Amino acid sequence: MTRALISVSDKTGVVAFAQGLADRGIAIMSTGGTLRTLREAGIEAEAVETYTGSPEVMGGRVKTLHPRIHGGILARIPEDPDRGGQADDDDRADLERLGAAAIDLVVCNLYPFARTVAGGADLATAIENIDIGGPSMVRSAAKNHARVTVVCDPDDYGRVLEALERDGTVSATFRRTLAAKAFAHTAHYDGVIAAYLAGEAEVDAADPPLTDQMAAEVRRFPATRTVSLERVTGLRYGENPHQGAAWYRERGLAAGTLAAAQEVGAGGKALSFNNLVDLDAAYDAVREHERPAAAVIKHTNPCGLAVHDELVEAYRRARAGDPVSAFGGIVALNRPCDLATAEVIAETFIECVVAPAFDGEALARLRRKKKLRLVAVGSVPAPRGLTYKRLGGGFVVQDEDATGPGEVDAGRVVTRRAPTAEERAGLDFAWKVCKHVKSNAIVFARGTEVVGVGAGQMSRVQSVAIAGEKAGAKSRGAVMASDAFFPFPDGVEAAAALGITAVVQPGGSVKDDEVIAACDAVEVAMIFTGHRHFRH
């Protein structure tokens, strides 16, 4: 490797990487802001326009689109060791006619188009952030990976320097891996641009013009959408041992998501497909709450969830919600795990714990549990935006069900008796939990503690019965949340017989009047929120 071309938008780590190349005697060419960054750091670099003999034009739109650049990248030089090529594939004569030199390394990442449009940029600004020269160089280098190394991810800088230090070259296998990553990089980039332009074109072509709300809907769900994924790891198997599986993450994923998490306690075996699905459901459930919260999840449903000023007490109460089902469950915390909480978690067999972080003492305590896996997410995640569900031959895509908080306070009291302040607080808590339970979903709560859950039943009254069975004597004086309306009075009648004093539900049944009358007959208070929270 004798010559490198470096032109990056994301300059993370580029100075140290360029210094490592320069220390090995590799000549560096660069452009624009990258060139200034390198020179300010004392790294000698040649301006691309000096090498090409052609100045940057059109405000920087054209600088690397030149035969000496792409010829230097695409040239085949067959006698180079370990670089493939046939005797009749020799482009050195053409390089000489161009006055060009072979470029062995291309370091390039692209204009921040996704970040620009996410920030609300107008169309003209978005267009100027469509990179042309960058993708062209990346694709040229990736195509000619038989000779050229292409790096588009700062995380690979260290690996390339290690290879050069160890072997004096970058192996053919590593070059191919980097080439595949480069094509994935440009494919994702083009997909983001295509989706953006498709949405803008549809909005512009609408007749009559769309309202702001309708335009926002079109932009969220454009005519084309590319989902770009990269593998995190292979999995031992899927939901069942006869199913193969792997774990993928989205490109450009947000911090605080499970796919960006760090496994900090291996527990003797890798996370499974089912562990990951449950971990995601568990962390999703606790992020709804502003105060310290803990959830115990079994098969994606909360079997216990509680909120308390002390995290350890939140966990203790969450586990008490269904101590039998908690055995072998998944625990989620919305605060860093401390030693006191770790001590209580360690009392029970738990499969995995997910939290923003684990302090040193907590980590040491939980690592003594030989089969316990620990996952640190780094922060409580922001809303996810869009969610996807795979169907045969395609996907259904929807906005995240991000509502819930505030819906009880804004709801309509429909019974003669209004909930007390204590009941209303319990209803608000139960309502936040209920949206994380599979439909038909029923949640019984006392204060900020789940005492019974009925999940995934074909009839709502059956879910009520199961929640009551789980809660036992704790049903008396508890409140109830239902993710959808009661089609008949039997559900609230069964709840009242168990001792439920207040109910929150969306309303909207043709038999709402009968359901309200059934509550009034036993002085159960009820709020209609007008919002449904199915989870299938």
Coordinates of C-alpha atoms in Angstrom, one line a residue:
M1 CA 0.0 0.0 0.0
T2 CA 1.6 3.2 -1.2
R3 CA -1.2 5.8 -1.7
A4 CA -4.5 6.6 0.1
L5 CA -7.4 8.9 -0.7
I6 CA -9.2 10.2 2.4
S7 CA -12.4 12.2 2.1
V8 CA -14.8 11.9 5.0
S9 CA -17.9 13.7 6.3
D10 CA -17.7 12.0 9.7
K11 CA -14.2 12.8 10.9
T12 CA -14.3 10.6 14.0
G13 CA -10.9 9.1 14.4
V14 CA -9.6 10.2 11.0
V15 CA -6.6 12.1 12.2
A16 CA -5.2 9.2 14.2
F17 CA -5.9 6.8 11.3
A18 CA -4.2 9.2 8.8
Q19 CA -1.2 9.5 11.1
G20 CA -0.9 5.8 11.3
L21 CA -0.9 5.6 7.5
A22 CA 1.7 8.4 7.2
D23 CA 3.9 6.7 9.8
R24 CA 4.0 3.7 7.4
G25 CA 5.1 6.0 4.5
I26 CA 1.7 5.9 2.7
A27 CA 1.1 9.1 0.7
I28 CA -2.2 10.7 1.4
M29 CA -4.5 12.7 -0.8
S30 CA -7.5 14.5 0.5
T31 CA -10.2 17.1 -0.2
G32 CA -12.0 20.1 1.3
G33 CA -12.7 19.9 5.0
T34 CA -10.8 16.6 5.5
L35 CA -7.7 18.1 3.9
R36 CA -7.9 21.1 6.3
T37 CA -8.4 18.8 9.3
L38 CA -5.3 16.7 8.4
R39 CA -3.1 19.6 7.7
E40 CA -4.1 21.4 10.9
A41 CA -3.0 18.2 12.7
G42 CA 0.4 18.4 11.0
I43 CA -0.2 15.5 8.6
E44 CA 1.2 16.0 5.1
A45 CA -1.5 15.5 2.5
E46 CA -1.8 16.4 -1.2
A47 CA -4.9 18.3 -2.4
V48 CA -6.9 16.2 -4.9
E49 CA -7.0 19.2 -7.2
T50 CA -3.2 19.3 -7.3
Y51 CA -3.1 15.6 -8.2
T52 CA -5.8 15.9 -10.9
G53 CA -4.7 19.3 -12.2
S54 CA -8.4 20.3 -12.1
P55 CA -9.8 22.7 -9.5
E56 CA -12.9 22.0 -7.5
V57 CA -15.8 23.6 -9.4
M58 CA -19.5 24.3 -8.9
G59 CA -19.2 25.1 -5.2
G60 CA -17.4 21.8 -4.5
R61 CA -20.0 19.6 -6.3
V62 CA -17.3 18.4 -8.6
K63 CA -13.9 17.5 -7.2
T64 CA -13.2 13.8 -7.3
L65 CA -15.2 13.0 -10.4
H66 CA -12.0 12.8 -12.5
P67 CA -10.3 10.1 -14.6
R68 CA -7.1 10.3 -12.6
I69 CA -9.1 9.6 -9.4
H70 CA -11.3 6.8 -10.7
G71 CA -8.6 5.5 -13.0
G72 CA -6.2 5.3 -10.0
I73 CA -8.9 3.4 -8.0
L74 CA -10.1 1.1 -10.8
A75 CA -6.8 0.2 -12.4
R76 CA -5.9 -3.5 -12.5
I77 CA -2.3 -4.3 -11.7
P78 CA -2.0 -8.0 -11.9
E79 CA 1.5 -8.6 -10.7
D80 CA 0.8 -7.1 -7.3
P81 CA 1.0 -10.0 -4.8
D82 CA -2.2 -11.6 -3.5
R83 CA -4.4 -9.4 -5.8
G84 CA -5.9 -11.7 -8.3
G85 CA -6.0 -10.3 -11.9
Q86 CA -5.1 -12.0 -15.2
A87 CA -2.2 -11.1 -17.4
D88 CA -4.5 -9.4 -20.0
D89 CA -6.1 -7.3 -17.2
D90 CA -3.3 -4.7 -16.9
D91 CA -4.2 -1.1 -16.8
R92 CA -0.8 0.4 -16.1
A93 CA -0.4 1.8 -19.6
D94 CA -3.7 3.6 -19.3
L95 CA -2.6 4.9 -15.9
E96 CA 0.5 6.3 -17.5
R97 CA -1.4 8.0 -20.3
L98 CA -3.7 9.6 -17.7
G99 CA -0.7 10.8 -15.7
A100 CA -2.3 9.0 -12.8
A101 CA -1.0 6.9 -9.9
A102 CA -2.5 3.8 -8.4
I103 CA -4.7 4.5 -5.4
D104 CA -4.5 1.6 -2.9
L105 CA -6.8 2.8 -0.1
V106 CA -10.0 4.8 -0.2
V107 CA -11.4 6.2 3.0
C108 CA -14.8 7.8 2.5
N109 CA -18.1 8.2 4.3
L110 CA -20.9 10.2 2.9
Y111 CA -22.7 13.5 3.4
P112 CA -25.1 13.2 6.4
F113 CA -28.3 13.1 4.3
A114 CA -30.4 11.2 6.9
R115 CA -29.4 13.5 9.7
T116 CA -30.1 16.6 7.5
V117 CA -33.7 15.6 6.6
A118 CA -34.4 14.3 10.1
G119 CA -33.6 17.8 11.3
G120 CA -36.4 19.3 9.1
A121 CA -34.2 20.7 6.3
D122 CA -36.0 22.0 3.2
L123 CA -35.8 20.3 -0.1
A124 CA -33.0 22.5 -1.5
T125 CA -30.8 21.7 1.5
A126 CA -31.6 18.1 1.3
I127 CA -30.6 18.0 -2.3
E128 CA -27.3 19.6 -1.6
N129 CA -26.6 16.8 1.0
I130 CA -26.9 14.1 -1.6
D131 CA -23.3 12.9 -2.1
I132 CA -22.2 12.0 -5.6
G133 CA -18.5 11.9 -5.6
G134 CA -18.3 9.9 -2.3
P135 CA -20.5 7.0 -3.4
S136 CA -18.8 6.9 -6.8
M137 CA -15.4 6.5 -5.1
V138 CA -16.7 4.0 -2.6
R139 CA -18.3 1.9 -5.3
S140 CA -15.2 2.0 -7.5
A141 CA -13.0 0.9 -4.7
A142 CA -15.4 -1.8 -3.6
K143 CA -15.6 -3.1 -7.2
N144 CA -11.8 -3.3 -7.4
H145 CA -11.3 -4.8 -4.0
A146 CA -9.0 -7.3 -5.6
R147 CA -6.4 -4.6 -5.3
V148 CA -8.0 -1.7 -3.3
T149 CA -9.0 -1.4 0.3
V150 CA -12.1 0.6 1.0
V151 CA -13.1 1.9 4.5
C152 CA -16.4 3.7 5.1
D153 CA -16.8 3.0 8.8
P154 CA -14.5 4.7 11.4
D155 CA -14.8 1.5 13.5
D156 CA -12.6 -0.2 10.9
Y157 CA -9.7 2.2 11.1
G158 CA -8.0 0.3 13.9
R159 CA -8.5 -3.1 12.2
V160 CA -6.8 -1.8 9.0
L161 CA -3.9 -0.4 10.9
E162 CA -3.5 -3.6 12.8
A163 CA -3.4 -5.6 9.6
L164 CA -0.8 -3.3 8.1
E165 CA 1.3 -3.5 11.3
R166 CA 1.0 -7.2 11.5
D167 CA 1.2 -8.2 7.8
G168 CA 2.3 -5.2 5.9
T169 CA -0.8 -5.5 3.8
V170 CA -4.6 -5.9 4.0
S171 CA -5.6 -9.5 3.1
A172 CA -7.8 -10.4 0.2
T173 CA -10.5 -11.7 2.7
F174 CA -10.5 -8.5 4.7
R175 CA -10.7 -6.4 1.6
R176 CA -13.7 -8.4 0.4
T177 CA -15.4 -8.0 3.8
L178 CA -14.8 -4.2 3.6
A179 CA -16.1 -4.1 0.0
A180 CA -19.3 -5.8 1.0
K181 CA -19.7 -3.3 3.9
A182 CA -19.1 -0.5 1.5
F183 CA -21.8 -1.6 -0.9
A184 CA -24.2 -2.0 2.0
H185 CA -23.3 1.5 3.1
T186 CA -24.1 3.0 -0.3
A187 CA -27.3 0.9 -0.7
H188 CA -28.6 2.2 2.6
Y189 CA -27.7 5.7 1.7
D190 CA -29.5 5.5 -1.7
G191 CA -32.5 3.9 0.1
V192 CA -32.9 6.8 2.5
I193 CA -32.7 9.3 -0.4
A194 CA -35.2 7.3 -2.5
A195 CA -37.7 7.2 0.3
Y196 CA -37.3 10.9 1.0
L197 CA -37.7 11.9 -2.6
A198 CA -40.7 9.6 -3.1
G199 CA -42.5 11.2 -0.2
E200 CA -41.7 14.7 -1.4
A201 CA -42.8 13.9 -5.0
E202 CA -46.1 12.5 -3.8
V203 CA -46.8 15.5 -1.6
D204 CA -45.9 17.9 -4.5
A205 CA -48.1 16.0 -7.0
A206 CA -51.2 15.9 -4.8
D207 CA -54.3 17.6 -6.2
P208 CA -55.9 19.1 -4.3
P209 CA -52.9 20.0 -2.1
L210 CA -52.5 17.9 1.1
T211 CA -53.0 19.3 4.5
D212 CA -49.9 19.5 6.7
Q213 CA -51.2 16.4 8.6
M214 CA -51.7 14.4 5.4
A215 CA -48.4 15.5 4.0
A216 CA -46.6 14.3 7.2
E217 CA -48.4 10.9 6.8
V218 CA -47.2 10.6 3.2
R219 CA -43.6 11.4 4.2
R220 CA -43.7 8.8 7.0
F221 CA -45.0 6.1 4.6
P222 CA -43.5 6.9 1.1
A223 CA -44.0 4.8 -2.0
T224 CA -40.7 3.0 -1.5
R225 CA -38.9 2.1 1.7
T226 CA -35.6 0.3 2.1
V227 CA -34.8 -1.6 5.3
S228 CA -31.1 -1.9 5.7
L229 CA -29.8 -4.4 8.3
E230 CA -26.4 -5.7 9.5
R231 CA -25.9 -8.9 11.5
V232 CA -25.0 -8.5 15.1
T233 CA -24.5 -12.2 15.7
G234 CA -25.7 -15.7 14.7
L235 CA -28.0 -17.4 17.2
R236 CA -28.0 -21.0 18.3
Y237 CA -31.5 -21.3 17.0
G238 CA -34.8 -19.5 16.6
E239 CA -37.9 -19.8 18.7
N240 CA -37.5 -23.6 18.6
P241 CA -34.3 -25.7 18.2
H242 CA -35.2 -26.8 14.6
Q243 CA -35.3 -23.1 13.4
G244 CA -32.1 -21.3 12.3
A245 CA -31.7 -17.7 13.3
A246 CA -29.5 -14.6 13.5
W247 CA -29.8 -11.2 15.1
Y248 CA -29.7 -8.1 12.9
R249 CA -29.7 -4.4 13.7
E250 CA -30.8 -1.5 11.6
R251 CA -28.2 0.8 10.1
G252 CA -28.1 4.1 11.9
L253 CA -30.0 2.8 14.9
A254 CA -30.5 5.1 17.9
A255 CA -28.5 4.9 21.1
G256 CA -30.4 3.2 24.0
T257 CA -31.9 0.5 21.8
L258 CA -31.4 -3.2 22.4
A259 CA -29.5 -3.8 19.2
A260 CA -26.9 -1.2 20.4
A261 CA -26.7 -2.8 23.9
Q262 CA -23.6 -4.3 25.5
E263 CA -23.7 -7.8 27.1
V264 CA -21.9 -7.3 30.3
G265 CA -22.5 -10.7 32.0
A266 CA -22.4 -13.8 29.7
G267 CA -23.9 -16.2 32.1
G268 CA -22.4 -19.2 30.5
K269 CA -24.4 -19.1 27.2
A270 CA -25.3 -16.7 24.5
L271 CA -28.6 -14.8 24.4
S272 CA -31.2 -16.8 22.5
F273 CA -33.9 -15.6 20.0
N274 CA -36.6 -15.8 22.8
N275 CA -34.3 -14.0 25.3
L276 CA -33.9 -11.1 22.8
V277 CA -37.7 -10.8 22.0
D278 CA -38.5 -10.8 25.8
L279 CA -35.7 -8.3 26.6
D280 CA -37.1 -5.9 24.0
A281 CA -40.6 -6.3 25.4
A282 CA -39.4 -5.8 29.0
Y283 CA -37.3 -2.7 28.3
D284 CA -40.2 -1.3 26.2
A285 CA -42.5 -1.7 29.2
V286 CA -40.3 0.1 31.8
R287 CA -39.4 3.1 29.6
E288 CA -43.0 4.4 30.0
H289 CA -42.4 5.4 33.6
E290 CA -40.6 8.5 34.9
R291 CA -40.0 7.1 38.4
P292 CA -37.8 4.0 39.1
A293 CA -39.6 1.1 37.5
A294 CA -39.0 -2.7 37.3
A295 CA -40.7 -5.3 35.2
V296 CA -40.7 -9.1 35.1
I297 CA -41.5 -10.4 31.7
K298 CA -42.6 -13.9 30.7
H299 CA -43.2 -14.6 27.0
T300 CA -43.3 -10.9 26.2
N301 CA -46.1 -10.2 28.8
P302 CA -45.5 -8.4 32.1
C303 CA -46.3 -10.9 34.9
G304 CA -45.2 -8.1 37.3
L305 CA -44.4 -4.4 37.1
A306 CA -44.1 -1.8 39.7
V307 CA -42.9 1.8 40.3
H308 CA -41.4 3.1 43.5
D309 CA -39.0 5.8 44.6
E310 CA -36.5 3.1 45.4
L311 CA -35.5 0.8 42.6
V312 CA -35.0 -2.2 44.9
E313 CA -38.5 -1.8 46.2
A314 CA -39.9 -1.4 42.6
Y315 CA -38.3 -4.7 41.7
R316 CA -39.5 -6.4 44.9
R317 CA -43.1 -5.4 44.2
A318 CA -42.8 -6.3 40.6
R319 CA -41.7 -9.8 41.5
A320 CA -44.5 -10.1 44.1
G321 CA -47.1 -9.4 41.3
D322 CA -46.7 -13.1 40.2
P323 CA -43.8 -14.8 42.1
V324 CA -44.5 -18.2 40.5
S325 CA -44.3 -16.8 36.9
A326 CA -41.3 -14.7 37.8
F327 CA -39.2 -17.9 38.0
G328 CA -37.1 -18.0 34.9
G329 CA -38.3 -14.6 33.7
I330 CA -36.7 -11.5 32.2
V331 CA -36.1 -8.5 34.4
A332 CA -36.0 -4.9 33.1
L333 CA -35.1 -1.8 35.1
N334 CA -35.3 1.8 33.9
R335 CA -32.5 2.9 36.2
P336 CA -28.9 1.6 36.6
C337 CA -28.9 -1.5 38.7
D338 CA -27.4 -1.0 42.2
L339 CA -26.2 -3.5 44.7
A340 CA -29.4 -3.5 46.8
T341 CA -31.5 -4.4 43.7
A342 CA -28.9 -6.9 42.5
E343 CA -29.1 -8.7 45.9
V344 CA -32.9 -9.1 45.6
I345 CA -32.7 -10.2 41.9
A346 CA -30.2 -12.8 42.9
E347 CA -32.7 -14.5 45.2
T348 CA -34.6 -15.9 42.3
F349 CA -33.7 -17.8 39.1
I350 CA -33.9 -15.1 36.4
E351 CA -32.8 -15.6 32.7
C352 CA -31.7 -12.1 31.9
V353 CA -31.6 -8.6 33.3
V354 CA -31.6 -5.5 31.1
A355 CA -30.9 -2.0 32.5
P356 CA -29.3 1.2 31.4
A357 CA -26.2 0.2 33.3
F358 CA -24.9 -1.9 36.3
D359 CA -22.7 -0.4 39.0
G360 CA -19.6 -2.2 39.9
E361 CA -20.9 -3.9 43.0
A362 CA -24.1 -4.9 41.3
L363 CA -22.2 -6.4 38.4
A364 CA -19.9 -8.4 40.7
R365 CA -22.9 -9.8 42.6
L366 CA -25.0 -10.8 39.6
R367 CA -22.0 -12.3 37.8
R368 CA -21.9 -14.9 40.5
K369 CA -25.2 -16.2 39.1
K370 CA -23.8 -18.7 36.6
K371 CA -26.7 -18.7 34.2
L372 CA -27.8 -15.1 34.3
R373 CA -27.2 -12.9 31.3
L374 CA -26.8 -9.1 31.9
V375 CA -27.5 -6.5 29.2
A376 CA -26.6 -2.8 29.5
V377 CA -28.4 -0.6 27.1
G378 CA -26.8 2.7 28.0
S379 CA -29.9 4.8 28.4
V380 CA -33.6 4.6 28.3
P381 CA -34.6 4.5 24.6
A382 CA -36.3 7.3 22.8
P383 CA -39.5 6.5 20.9
R384 CA -38.9 4.1 18.0
G385 CA -40.8 6.0 15.3
L386 CA -42.0 3.2 13.0
T387 CA -42.5 -0.5 13.8
Y388 CA -42.6 -3.4 11.4
K389 CA -44.3 -6.7 11.4
R390 CA -43.4 -9.4 8.8
L391 CA -46.2 -10.9 6.7
G392 CA -46.0 -13.4 3.9
G393 CA -44.4 -11.5 1.0
G394 CA -44.1 -8.2 2.8
F395 CA -44.5 -6.0 5.9
V396 CA -47.1 -3.9 7.6
V397 CA -45.5 -0.7 8.9
Q398 CA -47.0 1.6 11.5
D399 CA -46.2 4.4 13.9
E400 CA -45.1 3.2 17.3
D401 CA -47.9 3.1 19.9
A402 CA -46.4 6.0 21.7
T403 CA -49.5 7.2 23.5
G404 CA -50.6 6.2 26.9
P405 CA -49.3 8.8 29.5
G406 CA -51.9 11.5 30.1
E407 CA -54.8 9.6 28.5
V408 CA -56.5 8.7 31.8
D409 CA -56.3 12.3 33.1
A410 CA -57.8 13.5 29.8
G411 CA -60.4 10.8 29.7
R412 CA -64.1 11.0 30.4
V413 CA -65.7 9.8 33.6
V414 CA -68.9 8.0 32.4
T415 CA -70.2 6.6 35.7
R416 CA -72.2 8.3 38.4
R417 CA -69.2 7.9 40.8
A418 CA -65.9 9.5 39.7
P419 CA -62.7 7.8 40.7
T420 CA -61.0 9.0 43.9
A421 CA -57.5 10.6 43.5
E422 CA -56.0 7.3 44.7
E423 CA -58.0 5.3 42.2
R424 CA -57.2 7.7 39.3
A425 CA -53.5 7.3 40.0
G426 CA -53.8 3.5 40.0
L427 CA -55.8 3.7 36.7
D428 CA -53.1 5.8 35.1
F429 CA -50.4 3.3 36.1
A430 CA -52.5 0.3 35.0
W431 CA -53.2 1.9 31.7
K432 CA -49.5 2.4 31.0
V433 CA -48.9 -1.2 31.7
C434 CA -51.9 -2.6 29.8
K435 CA -50.6 -1.5 26.4
H436 CA -47.6 -3.8 26.9
V437 CA -49.8 -6.9 27.5
K438 CA -50.9 -9.1 24.5
S439 CA -54.6 -8.7 23.6
N440 CA -57.1 -9.3 25.0
A441 CA -55.3 -7.5 27.8
I442 CA -56.5 -6.9 31.4
V443 CA -54.4 -5.5 34.2
F444 CA -55.3 -5.3 37.9
A445 CA -53.2 -2.8 39.9
R446 CA -53.0 -1.5 43.5
G447 CA -51.3 1.9 43.5
T448 CA -48.3 1.6 41.3
E449 CA -48.0 -2.2 41.5
V450 CA -49.4 -4.8 39.2
V451 CA -51.2 -7.5 41.1
G452 CA -52.8 -9.5 38.2
V453 CA -52.6 -9.8 34.5
G454 CA -54.8 -11.6 32.0
A455 CA -53.1 -11.8 28.6
G456 CA -53.7 -13.1 25.1
Q457 CA -57.1 -14.6 25.6
M458 CA -59.8 -15.0 23.0
S459 CA -62.5 -13.5 25.3
R460 CA -62.1 -10.4 27.4
V461 CA -64.1 -11.8 30.3
Q462 CA -61.7 -14.8 30.4
S463 CA -58.8 -12.3 30.7
V464 CA -60.5 -10.8 33.7
A465 CA -60.9 -14.2 35.3
I466 CA -57.2 -15.0 34.8
A467 CA -56.1 -11.6 36.2
G468 CA -58.4 -12.2 39.2
E469 CA -56.9 -15.7 39.7
K470 CA -53.4 -14.2 39.7
A471 CA -54.3 -11.4 42.0
G472 CA -56.2 -13.5 44.5
A473 CA -57.1 -11.5 47.6
K474 CA -55.3 -8.5 46.2
S475 CA -58.1 -7.9 43.7
R476 CA -60.2 -6.4 46.5
G477 CA -59.8 -2.7 46.3
A478 CA -57.7 -2.8 43.1
V479 CA -58.4 -1.0 39.9
M480 CA -58.5 -2.5 36.4
A481 CA -57.4 -1.4 32.9
S482 CA -58.6 -3.0 29.6
D483 CA -56.8 -2.4 26.3
A484 CA -60.0 -2.3 24.3
F485 CA -63.7 -1.9 25.0
F486 CA -65.9 -4.4 26.8
P487 CA -68.3 -5.8 24.3
F488 CA -70.7 -7.0 27.0
P489 CA -71.3 -6.1 30.7
D490 CA -70.0 -9.5 31.8
G491 CA -66.3 -8.3 32.0
V492 CA -66.9 -5.4 34.4
E493 CA -69.5 -7.5 36.4
A494 CA -66.8 -10.2 36.9
A495 CA -64.3 -7.6 37.9
A496 CA -66.7 -6.0 40.4
A497 CA -67.4 -9.4 41.9
L498 CA -63.6 -9.8 42.5
G499 CA -63.5 -6.4 44.4
I500 CA -62.3 -4.1 41.6
T501 CA -63.4 -0.5 42.4
A502 CA -62.5 1.4 39.3
V503 CA -62.0 0.7 35.6
V504 CA -60.3 2.4 32.7
Q505 CA -61.1 1.4 29.1
P506 CA -61.3 3.0 25.6
G507 CA -65.1 2.8 25.3
G508 CA -66.7 2.6 21.9
S509 CA -68.9 -0.6 22.2
V510 CA -72.5 -0.6 21.0
K511 CA -73.2 -1.9 24.5
D512 CA -71.4 0.9 26.3
D513 CA -74.6 2.0 28.0
E514 CA -75.1 -1.5 29.4
V515 CA -71.5 -1.6 30.6
I516 CA -71.8 1.8 32.3
A517 CA -75.1 0.7 34.0
A518 CA -73.4 -2.5 35.3
C519 CA -70.7 -0.3 36.9
D520 CA -73.3 2.1 38.3
A521 CA -75.2 -0.8 39.9
V522 CA -72.2 -1.7 42.1
E523 CA -70.7 1.9 42.4
V524 CA -67.6 1.1 40.3
A525 CA -66.1 4.2 38.8
M526 CA -65.1 4.1 35.1
I527 CA -63.2 6.3 32.7
F528 CA -63.3 6.1 28.9
T529 CA -60.0 7.3 27.3
G530 CA -61.1 7.1 23.7
H531 CA -57.8 5.3 22.8
R532 CA -57.3 1.6 22.1
H533 CA -54.0 -0.2 22.8
F534 CA -54.1 -3.6 21.1
R535 CA -50.9 -5.5 21.0
H536 CA -50.9 -8.6 18.7

